[in-house]
């Protein structure tokens, strides 16, 4: 990084674990996907890592606390957060692992919803926020990891409005139907939206998240970009990679070589199936044991010729479902070994412990098959590590279609973890797969993994974070600041021939459906009247509404009107902009009607020269799908009929080509030599106005977002305050 900003990484656990044994403090590097993944990356930056030390604060005194902090800062570039036994119980074992983990892994039957756990989650997120604030500078880059800290982005955003904040979720983001079960779902989403960039492993998780954001908070997105107030938030997929070179080269390491020899001695020429997982119900360990048993039953010729190495890493042993699972695994292994084992052959070798790298790599290396049957898995790094260790060598990966890794490892044998027959058949297929085929499949996957390794992943994430910030700055560059507003008012005061063009819905009043709900309030009428009565002003309102509605509302004011997006205009009398046809309606109306019938909450509005399908009140996902389908259906027809299909704010409108607000505005623009031109609008249809204005005109988009307008204001309220100044200026 060329600038002096720090990179602050925040995760539940630091890459170092602190332990107290027999009164002495020990430090050791933690295992686990994240620590392994980021380890190589974060050292290359001017960075600091914040996280829980792993030791409960009740077990250490103040002096120990200080010495731990100093040692971590000096030797590991880390800053510890101390949690009490109670915090760990309620926050970590509680809300994180009894509420979020089961819901996000599609185990709602295991989830508990308990206010005291939620309160603790909020409290610990605040502790993290306080800790970050002790080290952070206003413009630092902060990268927050995983489901333990989903409230942290917003807590930090409130204190550091200019910081670049990224969030990455390592576990799946569930479908809306699951996510909505959590009583505090909105608070969680709001917490995440404090980040500038929200990253997931796969595009599916991105979609699920965006749907939840839309349904729960009403946030819409364009290509994964969400605008909230004056902020731009990007949501995107970054499939986490591994430290490829480390695994690729592992078999050259003498320690690994020795270990490989050892294993070979014990295995003889038997085939080895390997299973590596943390102890977790989401990993489908029981399912693979069951499938292995079925495989032996169906293929008795493999009895005595295959060994299943089951490596299970202890995890969350104090949470009840994990303890139960451990018992079930023990029983299942015992049963299978009891049923099939002989005096000189034990089908399953079961290890329940963590292993040092060289032993894990040796296991990857000697195994013929890796069997991964996660019921849900954010990514699954084990599958990638296995493939990386197999450079130029054979080995077959059997991978669950429920693991995020499947997106990149399509050459593996893909299985549904709930289908025991399919897994048993996959084992058989893997056993029989020709060596050349194994190598050629692996090569394709290796190229991919080598290219998008963990460093590239991390760099990609940070680069995207910078880009979002730049984009936000660009949008912000157009915001009508007080200084710019003063200049505009100055120009207004000095001019004598002013043209003021205003859109109506979404610009002067909030969107509403019926004319009754949307009619102008008395304050607005008073202001428009005052502006119109100034002899130097020509005020025009151009709207998509029918001419009858505009006439009713504004007919008595001394202003120009454009109705139906400019199909009709009124200076003194209403007039058609050009000879227009509407005989096409007979063909288009039945199509819109069929959509209306199948889409509860939608309705059709008929204007003289257009037909509009409104879907504001339709269930949001259905609305998006239907709107897309309808546009596709219409596009085929409308080109031949000389029609245009236009998407407005929750409407799709069909009308004659050549009718648009810009064309109507040209009528007024060409009338005089104006010395002040002003236009304000909010949606796509107003872009046609902005497009025809002279360069020096003051064009304003209400709301942030990409626009041809020169300036943005944040809200209708801001625009009305500005217009109020027109009224007041003399
Ligand atoms: P995990 O659920 O921990 O990670 P995984 O992605 O497989 O799952 O990572 C496990 C890591 O632990 C691997 O790097 C592996 O090498 C290591 N490991 C496994 N067994 C070991 C053993 N016996 N001894 C030592 N090390 C061992 C979470 C999500 C995943 C996501 C990762 C990263 O649940 O879906 O892939 O984060 O984002």
XYZ file of C-alpha atoms and ligand atoms in Angstrom:
768
model
C 0.000 0.000 0.000
C 1.433 3.310 -1.004
C -0.505 5.415 1.499
C -0.052 5.511 5.228
C -3.410 4.104 6.107
C -3.445 1.054 8.307
C -5.249 -2.149 7.498
C -7.125 -3.325 10.560
C -8.352 -6.902 10.437
C -11.025 -7.818 12.937
C -12.263 -11.323 13.573
C -13.700 -13.206 16.509
C -10.419 -15.019 17.084
C -6.956 -13.634 16.533
C -4.509 -15.781 14.597
C -2.842 -16.517 17.923
C -4.409 -18.440 20.787
C -3.491 -17.587 24.349
C -3.725 -20.307 26.968
C -3.038 -20.541 30.662
C -1.706 -23.893 31.791
C -0.508 -24.527 35.324
C -0.309 -20.794 35.953
C 1.770 -20.096 32.834
C 0.716 -18.209 29.747
C 1.311 -19.894 26.362
C 0.895 -18.498 22.863
C 0.319 -20.539 19.740
C -0.847 -19.922 16.204
C -4.512 -20.949 15.769
C -5.714 -23.371 13.101
C -8.874 -22.805 11.090
C -9.862 -21.536 7.682
C -9.520 -17.828 8.305
C -6.256 -17.793 10.232
C -4.700 -20.103 7.670
C -6.027 -18.026 4.798
C -5.115 -14.555 5.927
C -1.907 -15.392 7.705
C 0.300 -14.957 4.680
C -1.561 -11.887 3.516
C -1.736 -9.658 6.513
C 1.954 -9.731 7.254
C 2.671 -8.042 3.929
C 0.668 -4.939 4.926
C 1.059 -2.312 7.588
C -1.623 -4.092 9.488
C -2.932 -5.046 12.856
C -5.257 -7.905 13.786
C -7.867 -7.585 16.503
C -9.703 -10.493 18.037
C -10.544 -12.461 21.114
C -7.459 -13.988 22.663
C -9.188 -17.292 23.398
C -8.701 -17.001 27.149
C -11.474 -15.812 29.446
C -10.642 -12.653 31.345
C -11.736 -14.188 34.657
C -8.699 -16.445 34.492
C -6.058 -13.711 34.379
C -5.139 -10.749 36.552
C -4.386 -7.198 35.432
C -0.660 -7.736 35.206
C -1.070 -10.826 33.054
C -3.475 -8.966 30.867
C -0.935 -6.227 30.257
C 1.892 -8.619 29.519
C -0.294 -10.614 27.115
C -1.210 -7.396 25.309
C 2.412 -6.317 24.976
C 3.616 -9.730 23.800
C 0.835 -9.974 21.209
C 1.520 -6.494 19.879
C 5.271 -6.984 19.657
C 5.504 -10.552 18.412
C 2.283 -11.088 16.493
C 1.010 -7.635 15.382
C -2.199 -8.460 17.197
C -4.426 -6.641 19.639
C -6.433 -8.822 22.041
C -10.002 -8.376 23.153
C -10.715 -9.885 26.541
C -14.033 -11.596 27.051
C -15.361 -12.826 30.354
C -16.569 -16.378 30.855
C -20.113 -15.059 30.737
C -19.502 -13.221 27.428
C -18.092 -16.388 25.907
C -21.055 -18.396 27.098
C -23.765 -15.975 25.930
C -22.160 -14.378 22.888
C -19.890 -17.032 21.402
C -21.463 -20.311 22.482
C -24.812 -18.568 22.667
C -25.911 -16.207 19.919
C -23.114 -17.065 17.469
C -23.264 -20.808 17.708
C -26.790 -21.476 18.907
C -28.644 -18.909 16.818
C -26.713 -17.691 13.793
C -24.719 -20.810 12.961
C -27.721 -23.188 12.830
C -29.920 -20.737 10.927
C -27.232 -19.859 8.386
C -26.522 -23.579 7.860
C -30.187 -24.501 7.411
C -30.641 -26.181 10.801
C -33.504 -24.076 12.185
C -34.503 -26.926 14.493
C -31.266 -26.343 16.435
C -31.662 -22.577 16.723
C -32.557 -20.824 19.950
C -33.990 -17.322 20.054
C -33.159 -15.836 23.405
C -33.093 -12.120 24.128
C -30.276 -12.409 26.658
C -28.043 -14.060 24.027
C -28.869 -11.295 21.583
C -28.114 -8.635 24.208
C -24.745 -10.247 24.796
C -24.044 -10.320 21.037
C -24.763 -6.586 20.895
C -22.611 -5.969 23.942
C -19.604 -7.883 22.626
C -19.874 -6.200 19.222
C -19.642 -2.914 21.132
C -16.584 -4.160 22.989
C -14.969 -4.892 19.637
C -15.965 -1.475 18.370
C -14.369 0.206 21.408
C -11.201 -1.793 20.876
C -11.017 -0.840 17.185
C -11.539 2.807 18.108
C -8.442 2.684 20.288
C -6.217 1.905 17.309
C -8.102 3.277 14.291
C -7.493 6.562 12.492
C -10.352 8.244 10.567
C -9.285 7.007 7.118
C -8.040 3.530 7.973
C -9.092 0.405 6.132
C -11.010 -1.992 8.341
C -11.734 -5.538 7.279
C -14.224 -7.327 9.506
C -14.660 -11.081 9.313
C -17.546 -13.378 9.818
C -20.818 -13.933 11.550
C -19.640 -13.095 15.055
C -19.341 -9.422 14.200
C -22.254 -8.507 11.985
C -23.169 -5.416 14.009
C -19.630 -4.078 14.034
C -19.648 -2.393 10.581
C -22.429 0.027 11.561
C -21.037 0.626 15.055
C -17.763 1.702 13.449
C -19.399 3.622 10.611
C -21.083 5.887 13.148
C -17.735 6.763 14.663
C -15.590 6.704 11.522
C -17.729 8.053 8.671
C -14.773 8.170 6.264
C -13.126 4.850 6.998
C -13.141 2.119 4.352
C -14.980 -0.736 5.991
C -15.204 -4.183 4.430
C -17.092 -7.178 5.752
C -16.639 -10.776 4.653
C -18.923 -13.638 5.653
C -17.201 -17.025 5.766
C -20.345 -19.075 6.182
C -23.320 -19.293 3.805
C -25.878 -16.512 3.761
C -29.198 -18.370 3.907
C -32.290 -17.890 1.815
C -34.781 -15.292 3.025
C -37.094 -17.996 4.386
C -34.402 -18.992 6.866
C -32.976 -15.575 7.618
C -36.391 -14.108 8.432
C -36.732 -16.558 11.343
C -34.275 -14.540 13.429
C -36.178 -12.028 15.581
C -33.351 -9.462 15.201
C -32.912 -9.884 11.453
C -33.332 -6.195 10.633
C -30.784 -5.115 13.214
C -28.328 -7.639 11.753
C -28.828 -6.350 8.215
C -28.529 -2.750 9.357
C -25.318 -3.658 11.144
C -23.844 -5.102 7.958
C -24.860 -2.094 5.893
C -22.355 -0.012 7.845
C -19.719 -1.566 5.555
C -18.766 -0.188 2.137
C -18.209 -3.663 0.757
C -20.012 -6.821 1.874
C -18.420 -9.994 0.534
C -19.577 -13.604 0.336
C -18.004 -16.775 -1.031
C -20.556 -17.349 -3.788
C -22.977 -15.486 -5.973
C -25.893 -17.453 -4.484
C -25.154 -16.011 -1.040
C -24.962 -12.537 -2.600
C -28.403 -13.032 -4.120
C -29.917 -14.313 -0.896
C -28.493 -11.383 1.018
C -29.777 -8.826 -1.482
C -33.236 -10.371 -1.414
C -33.311 -10.159 2.384
C -32.109 -6.550 2.235
C -34.882 -5.748 -0.200
C -37.650 -7.538 1.639
C -36.702 -6.438 5.117
C -35.247 -2.973 4.577
C -36.607 -2.088 1.147
C -33.087 -1.572 -0.230
C -32.892 -2.027 -3.980
C -29.701 -2.755 -5.836
C -28.244 -2.258 -9.278
C -25.689 -4.937 -10.118
C -25.033 -5.483 -6.421
C -24.727 -1.790 -5.635
C -27.019 -0.392 -2.965
C -27.398 3.286 -2.170
C -28.374 4.116 1.388
C -28.637 7.835 2.162
C -25.456 9.333 0.825
C -23.489 6.076 0.938
C -22.732 3.487 -1.708
C -22.521 -0.143 -0.601
C -21.312 -2.917 -2.868
C -22.261 -6.552 -2.348
C -20.177 -9.104 -4.221
C -18.780 -12.640 -4.338
C -15.130 -13.387 -3.522
C -14.527 -17.143 -3.390
C -11.813 -17.588 -0.803
C -8.669 -19.285 -2.046
C -5.913 -21.164 -0.228
C -2.178 -20.695 0.174
C -1.694 -22.786 -2.966
C 2.086 -22.887 -3.038
C 2.246 -24.181 0.517
C 0.166 -27.267 -0.346
C 1.606 -27.665 -3.823
C 5.131 -27.891 -2.429
C 4.206 -29.815 0.690
C 5.285 -33.228 -0.596
C 8.842 -31.940 -1.152
C 9.151 -31.164 2.544
C 11.283 -33.893 4.286
C 8.968 -33.960 7.300
C 5.979 -34.601 5.047
C 7.960 -37.210 3.097
C 8.781 -39.097 6.289
C 5.169 -38.999 7.369
C 3.993 -40.232 3.952
C 6.371 -43.200 4.223
C 5.013 -44.023 7.659
C 1.437 -43.980 6.529
C 2.249 -46.073 3.458
C 3.832 -48.689 5.684
C 0.623 -49.048 7.659
C -1.745 -48.805 4.752
C 0.140 -51.215 2.459
C -1.436 -51.228 -0.959
C -4.938 -50.498 0.272
C -6.927 -47.622 -1.164
C -7.345 -44.660 1.191
C -10.483 -42.561 1.527
C -9.883 -39.398 3.536
C -12.370 -37.303 5.467
C -11.280 -34.086 7.217
C -13.714 -31.844 9.051
C -14.227 -29.831 12.160
C -16.737 -31.582 14.394
C -19.901 -29.935 13.165
C -23.378 -31.090 12.241
C -23.166 -28.991 9.064
C -20.325 -31.151 7.730
C -22.371 -34.325 7.164
C -19.968 -36.709 8.927
C -22.684 -39.207 9.857
C -23.941 -39.159 6.284
C -20.562 -40.129 4.874
C -20.072 -42.897 7.398
C -23.450 -44.267 6.452
C -22.610 -44.053 2.744
C -19.256 -45.756 3.327
C -21.057 -48.597 5.076
C -23.428 -48.905 2.129
C -20.450 -48.914 -0.235
C -18.899 -51.892 1.598
C -22.204 -53.685 1.617
C -22.702 -53.213 -2.106
C -19.090 -53.822 -3.088
C -17.855 -56.667 -0.876
C -14.781 -57.078 -3.104
C -13.386 -53.937 -1.448
C -13.493 -55.450 2.039
C -9.976 -55.547 3.342
C -8.753 -53.394 0.447
C -9.793 -49.926 1.562
C -9.209 -47.728 4.581
C -11.366 -44.794 5.554
C -9.339 -42.240 7.521
C -11.765 -40.124 9.487
C -10.126 -37.014 10.866
C -12.370 -34.939 13.077
C -11.133 -31.723 14.673
C -12.668 -31.029 18.104
C -14.836 -27.943 18.021
C -17.453 -26.189 20.205
C -17.447 -29.115 22.572
C -19.489 -27.196 25.126
C -22.503 -26.753 22.842
C -24.976 -29.618 23.331
C -25.579 -30.482 19.657
C -21.844 -30.881 19.160
C -21.529 -33.220 22.122
C -24.398 -35.287 20.812
C -22.846 -35.442 17.363
C -19.541 -36.610 18.843
C -21.345 -39.513 20.553
C -23.156 -40.388 17.340
C -19.923 -40.398 15.336
C -18.201 -42.571 17.950
C -21.095 -45.013 17.807
C -21.263 -45.101 14.031
C -17.512 -45.712 13.696
C -17.739 -48.472 16.300
C -20.662 -50.042 14.517
C -19.039 -50.065 11.080
C -15.710 -51.323 12.386
C -17.535 -53.951 14.414
C -19.637 -55.043 11.481
C -17.007 -55.219 8.735
C -13.666 -55.297 10.541
C -11.516 -58.404 10.772
C -8.489 -59.242 12.875
C -6.167 -57.828 10.225
C -8.326 -55.069 8.778
C -10.099 -52.149 10.439
C -12.161 -50.221 7.855
C -12.180 -46.843 9.654
C -9.188 -45.185 11.250
C -10.626 -42.521 13.455
C -8.626 -39.552 14.733
C -10.325 -36.961 16.920
C -7.756 -34.191 17.184
C -6.034 -31.316 15.437
C -2.930 -32.163 13.400
C 0.194 -30.167 12.566
C 0.540 -29.127 8.936
C 3.060 -31.809 7.893
C 0.788 -34.629 9.097
C -2.308 -33.167 7.461
C -0.421 -32.639 4.187
C 0.882 -36.215 4.317
C -2.664 -37.494 4.681
C -3.805 -35.403 1.706
C -0.887 -36.767 -0.248
C -1.377 -40.490 0.385
C -5.159 -40.498 0.025
C -6.758 -41.787 -3.162
C -10.088 -40.165 -2.468
C -11.213 -37.177 -0.399
C -14.820 -37.426 0.659
C -16.522 -34.130 1.535
C -20.245 -34.353 2.207
C -21.078 -31.047 3.924
C -24.801 -30.512 4.362
C -23.941 -26.804 4.119
C -20.537 -25.187 3.956
C -19.670 -21.563 3.225
C -16.710 -22.638 1.095
C -14.781 -25.693 2.371
C -11.061 -25.215 2.167
C -10.185 -28.872 2.817
C -11.397 -29.801 -0.681
C -9.137 -27.149 -2.200
C -6.165 -28.148 -0.076
C -6.542 -31.792 -1.119
C -6.504 -30.875 -4.818
C -3.539 -28.514 -4.391
C -1.484 -31.257 -2.735
C -2.085 -33.546 -5.735
C 0.090 -31.740 -8.255
C 0.769 -34.097 -11.178
C -0.568 -36.940 -9.150
C -3.756 -38.904 -9.011
C -6.531 -38.515 -6.437
C -10.280 -38.093 -6.679
C -12.328 -35.476 -4.922
C -15.932 -36.305 -4.067
C -17.596 -33.047 -3.139
C -20.981 -32.059 -1.784
C -23.042 -29.792 -3.988
C -23.938 -27.860 -0.802
C -20.381 -26.568 -0.293
C -19.477 -23.170 -1.730
C -16.306 -24.727 -3.190
C -18.377 -26.656 -5.714
C -18.604 -23.530 -7.889
C -14.879 -23.712 -8.572
C -14.396 -27.467 -8.346
C -16.852 -28.674 -10.947
C -14.471 -31.412 -12.154
C -14.861 -33.260 -8.855
C -17.495 -35.972 -8.494
C -20.394 -33.930 -7.181
C -22.868 -35.527 -4.786
C -25.973 -34.625 -2.848
C -24.991 -35.348 0.771
C -28.488 -36.574 1.582
C -28.327 -39.257 -1.079
C -26.445 -42.223 0.468
C -26.806 -44.327 -2.690
C -25.287 -41.562 -4.782
C -22.324 -41.180 -2.412
C -21.745 -44.949 -2.359
C -21.814 -44.976 -6.170
C -19.447 -42.005 -6.252
C -17.002 -43.977 -4.096
C -17.206 -46.866 -6.504
C -16.718 -44.577 -9.487
C -13.746 -42.906 -7.810
C -12.149 -46.280 -7.057
C -12.413 -47.226 -10.708
C -11.545 -43.911 -12.309
C -8.505 -44.252 -14.638
C -5.404 -42.486 -13.326
C -5.097 -40.278 -16.456
C -8.647 -39.051 -15.977
C -7.973 -38.255 -12.326
C -4.879 -36.252 -13.245
C -6.554 -34.384 -16.055
C -9.543 -33.442 -13.890
C -7.246 -32.291 -11.105
C -5.123 -30.214 -13.474
C -8.083 -28.068 -14.463
C -8.999 -27.447 -10.846
C -5.375 -26.824 -9.866
C -4.986 -24.113 -12.485
C -7.997 -22.344 -11.063
C -6.888 -22.670 -7.449
C -3.354 -21.617 -8.243
C -4.590 -18.522 -9.991
C -7.184 -17.394 -7.437
C -5.150 -18.145 -4.336
C -5.675 -16.585 -0.931
C -3.433 -13.605 -1.620
C -5.290 -12.814 -4.824
C -8.573 -13.222 -2.953
C -7.540 -10.806 -0.229
C -6.082 -8.298 -2.706
C -9.193 -8.501 -4.796
C -11.356 -7.757 -1.790
C -9.266 -4.765 -0.727
C -9.122 -3.443 -4.329
C -12.893 -3.653 -4.593
C -13.194 -1.837 -1.288
C -11.085 1.005 -2.697
C -13.220 1.089 -5.843
C -16.476 1.405 -3.915
C -15.028 4.273 -1.968
C -13.918 5.990 -5.192
C -17.355 5.549 -6.636
C -18.954 6.990 -3.537
C -16.606 9.922 -3.775
C -17.629 10.457 -7.404
C -21.281 10.533 -6.456
C -20.499 12.697 -3.533
C -18.601 15.008 -5.844
C -21.950 15.976 -7.336
C -23.799 16.607 -4.116
C -25.198 20.119 -3.891
C -23.109 21.381 -1.006
C -24.077 24.632 0.792
C -21.407 26.530 -1.211
C -22.732 25.202 -4.523
C -26.263 25.977 -3.457
C -25.286 29.567 -2.648
C -23.753 29.955 -6.107
C -26.920 28.603 -7.691
C -29.082 31.038 -5.733
C -26.723 33.817 -6.704
C -27.199 33.001 -10.386
C -30.947 32.852 -9.813
C -31.027 36.274 -8.211
C -28.976 37.836 -10.997
C -31.090 36.467 -13.839
C -34.217 37.839 -15.473
C -35.386 35.082 -17.821
C -35.634 31.897 -15.865
C -36.934 28.531 -16.973
C -37.704 26.183 -14.080
C -38.671 22.602 -14.949
C -39.874 20.226 -12.290
C -40.890 16.595 -12.275
C -43.640 15.791 -9.785
C -43.736 12.309 -8.153
C -40.525 11.464 -6.315
C -39.247 15.017 -6.836
C -41.769 17.298 -5.139
C -43.765 14.667 -3.236
C -43.038 11.062 -2.231
C -44.267 8.323 -4.511
C -47.828 7.236 -3.875
C -50.201 5.250 -6.009
C -53.514 6.996 -6.529
C -53.897 10.678 -7.421
C -55.780 11.098 -4.148
C -52.743 10.038 -2.085
C -50.290 11.967 -4.234
C -52.041 15.313 -4.483
C -49.948 18.376 -3.647
C -50.036 19.658 -0.074
C -50.945 23.273 0.637
C -47.373 24.325 1.430
C -46.200 23.037 -1.928
C -49.036 24.807 -3.740
C -48.200 28.044 -1.994
C -44.558 27.786 -2.937
C -45.231 26.902 -6.579
C -47.663 29.773 -6.848
C -45.143 32.240 -5.467
C -42.418 31.044 -7.846
C -44.808 31.151 -10.806
C -45.997 34.638 -9.952
C -42.529 36.110 -10.233
C -42.593 37.751 -13.685
C -39.054 36.641 -14.403
C -39.940 32.952 -13.977
C -41.456 30.409 -16.331
C -42.370 27.350 -14.293
C -43.143 24.029 -15.976
C -44.163 20.744 -14.385
C -43.533 17.693 -16.554
C -44.939 14.443 -15.253
C -45.991 10.961 -16.264
C -49.475 11.581 -14.911
C -52.611 12.098 -16.994
C -53.454 15.574 -18.215
C -56.753 15.515 -16.316
C -54.927 14.991 -13.039
C -52.398 17.735 -13.682
C -55.156 20.063 -14.811
C -57.093 19.423 -11.620
C -54.090 20.081 -9.421
C -52.299 22.900 -11.233
C -54.765 24.181 -13.824
C -55.290 27.403 -11.944
C -51.616 28.258 -11.557
C -49.781 30.310 -14.067
C -47.476 27.492 -15.144
C -46.716 25.234 -18.097
C -47.592 21.542 -17.904
C -46.397 18.359 -19.601
C -48.539 15.242 -19.095
C -48.029 11.578 -19.987
C -44.268 12.169 -20.167
C -44.768 14.914 -22.684
C -47.388 13.375 -24.986
C -49.521 16.351 -23.978
C -48.305 19.827 -23.245
C -50.074 22.902 -22.016
C -49.007 26.487 -22.411
C -52.412 28.101 -22.624
C -54.413 25.078 -23.832
C -53.653 21.343 -23.862
C -52.118 20.200 -27.097
C -50.705 16.935 -28.427
C -46.960 17.129 -28.980
C -47.286 15.382 -32.374
C -49.976 13.331 -34.068
C -49.994 10.152 -32.013
C -51.743 6.809 -32.449
C -53.250 4.638 -29.824
C -54.721 1.786 -31.840
C -51.822 -0.408 -30.640
C -53.472 -0.648 -27.240
C -55.764 -3.458 -28.440
C -52.687 -5.639 -28.906
C -50.772 -4.649 -25.796
C -53.577 -4.513 -23.255
C -54.265 -8.302 -23.164
C -50.599 -8.931 -22.397
C -50.618 -6.503 -19.496
C -53.885 -8.008 -18.299
C -52.444 -11.503 -18.180
C -49.612 -10.145 -16.005
C -52.055 -8.320 -13.789
C -54.068 -11.507 -13.244
C -51.001 -13.517 -12.262
C -49.438 -10.817 -10.103
C -51.518 -9.958 -7.042
C -51.271 -6.281 -6.129
C -50.501 -5.002 -9.625
C -52.839 -2.964 -11.794
C -53.062 -1.302 -15.176
C -53.440 2.401 -15.761
C -54.635 3.604 -19.107
C -53.581 7.001 -20.343
C -54.507 8.446 -23.659
C -51.277 7.506 -25.368
C -49.805 4.960 -23.046
C -50.517 1.874 -20.990
C -48.880 1.462 -17.622
C -48.444 -1.644 -15.491
C -47.985 -0.632 -11.819
C -46.382 -3.067 -9.384
C -45.571 -0.963 -6.308
C -47.650 -3.139 -3.994
C -46.489 -6.496 -5.318
C -44.317 -8.902 -3.265
C -40.854 -7.677 -4.146
C -39.259 -10.800 -5.613
C -42.287 -11.670 -7.651
C -42.377 -8.075 -8.852
C -38.787 -8.211 -10.075
C -39.326 -11.475 -11.921
C -42.583 -10.397 -13.483
C -41.228 -6.999 -14.489
C -38.328 -8.684 -16.250
C -40.602 -11.201 -17.982
C -43.032 -8.516 -19.052
C -40.289 -6.377 -20.524
C -39.000 -9.353 -22.497
C -42.487 -10.188 -23.751
C -43.169 -6.616 -24.762
C -39.879 -5.945 -26.479
C -40.648 -8.457 -29.249
C -43.900 -6.754 -30.089
C -43.263 -3.117 -29.496
C -40.420 -2.535 -31.927
C -42.684 -3.421 -34.830
C -45.503 -1.281 -33.511
C -43.347 1.830 -33.109
C -43.580 1.737 -29.336
C -41.204 2.206 -26.471
C -41.098 0.182 -23.242
C -39.986 2.313 -20.352
C -39.175 1.345 -16.835
C -40.034 3.972 -14.243
C -40.277 3.756 -10.502
C -42.204 0.477 -9.963
C -43.978 0.878 -13.287
C -43.537 -0.372 -16.813
C -44.961 1.943 -19.376
C -45.623 1.344 -23.052
C -45.915 4.386 -25.265
C -45.185 5.806 -28.691
C -41.568 6.118 -29.700
C -40.438 9.712 -29.595
C -42.590 10.732 -26.674
C -40.444 11.680 -23.749
C -40.087 14.464 -21.259
C -37.021 15.817 -23.040
C -38.945 16.412 -26.225
C -41.591 18.323 -24.296
C -38.999 20.416 -22.525
C -37.408 21.388 -25.862
C -40.635 23.232 -26.680
C -39.992 25.625 -23.818
C -36.229 25.709 -24.145
C -36.425 27.015 -27.700
C -38.869 29.788 -26.798
C -36.504 32.351 -25.363
C -32.949 33.149 -24.642
C -33.052 32.011 -21.022
C -30.366 33.236 -18.686
C -31.170 30.687 -15.958
C -32.329 27.145 -16.627
C -33.136 24.842 -13.747
C -34.506 21.271 -13.809
C -35.127 18.706 -11.091
C -36.182 15.084 -11.371
C -35.591 11.755 -9.751
C -35.998 8.786 -12.061
C -34.978 7.424 -15.446
C -37.705 9.333 -17.305
C -36.188 12.594 -16.061
C -32.840 11.737 -17.586
C -34.439 12.676 -20.931
C -34.893 16.190 -19.552
C -31.322 16.430 -18.292
C -30.054 15.225 -21.682
C -31.533 18.169 -23.635
C -30.500 20.959 -21.275
C -27.682 23.387 -22.120
C -24.395 22.694 -20.347
C -24.675 25.609 -17.965
C -28.168 24.644 -16.795
C -28.630 23.711 -13.166
C -29.926 20.147 -13.292
C -30.577 18.290 -10.094
C -31.278 14.652 -9.369
C -33.202 13.956 -6.207
C -31.479 11.018 -4.476
C -27.947 9.759 -4.960
C -27.278 7.583 -7.976
C -25.857 7.704 -11.446
C -27.383 10.543 -13.456
C -26.644 13.032 -16.203
C -27.712 15.791 -13.852
C -25.008 18.196 -12.697
C -25.909 17.893 -9.026
C -27.596 15.575 -6.577
C -29.618 16.378 -3.501
C -30.317 13.629 -1.029
C -34.078 13.922 -0.644
C -37.328 15.598 -1.634
C -37.043 17.630 1.531
C -33.694 19.060 0.405
C -35.094 20.009 -2.988
C -38.081 21.727 -1.439
C -35.794 23.689 0.866
C -33.870 24.830 -2.195
C -37.054 25.867 -4.008
C -38.103 27.730 -0.899
C -35.038 29.888 -1.439
C -36.303 30.672 -4.976
C -39.533 31.806 -3.418
C -37.740 33.982 -0.898
C -35.093 35.453 -3.232
C -35.879 38.794 -4.754
P -14.318 -24.274 8.640
O -15.716 -24.682 8.971
O -13.355 -24.409 9.726
O -14.263 -22.791 8.077
P -12.824 -25.322 6.225
O -13.044 -24.359 5.143
O -12.798 -26.723 5.717
O -13.938 -25.257 7.368
O -11.468 -24.992 6.928
C -10.859 -25.873 7.820
C -9.358 -25.559 7.944
O -8.839 -26.239 9.067
C -8.574 -26.016 6.730
O -7.692 -25.016 6.330
C -7.833 -27.260 7.201
O -6.540 -27.386 6.679
C -7.736 -27.053 8.695
N -7.839 -28.378 9.349
C -8.774 -29.278 9.131
N -8.553 -30.364 9.870
C -7.459 -30.156 10.557
C -6.732 -30.900 11.533
N -7.096 -32.106 11.966
N -5.669 -30.329 12.054
C -5.292 -29.112 11.672
N -5.920 -28.373 10.782
C -7.017 -28.872 10.242
C -15.207 -21.726 7.852
C -16.437 -22.082 7.017
C -16.008 -22.696 5.704
C -15.058 -21.753 4.965
C -13.946 -21.279 5.883
C -13.113 -20.188 5.227
O -17.287 -22.968 7.715
O -17.121 -22.995 4.893
O -14.487 -22.425 3.884
O -14.454 -20.751 7.093
O -13.881 -19.136 4.825
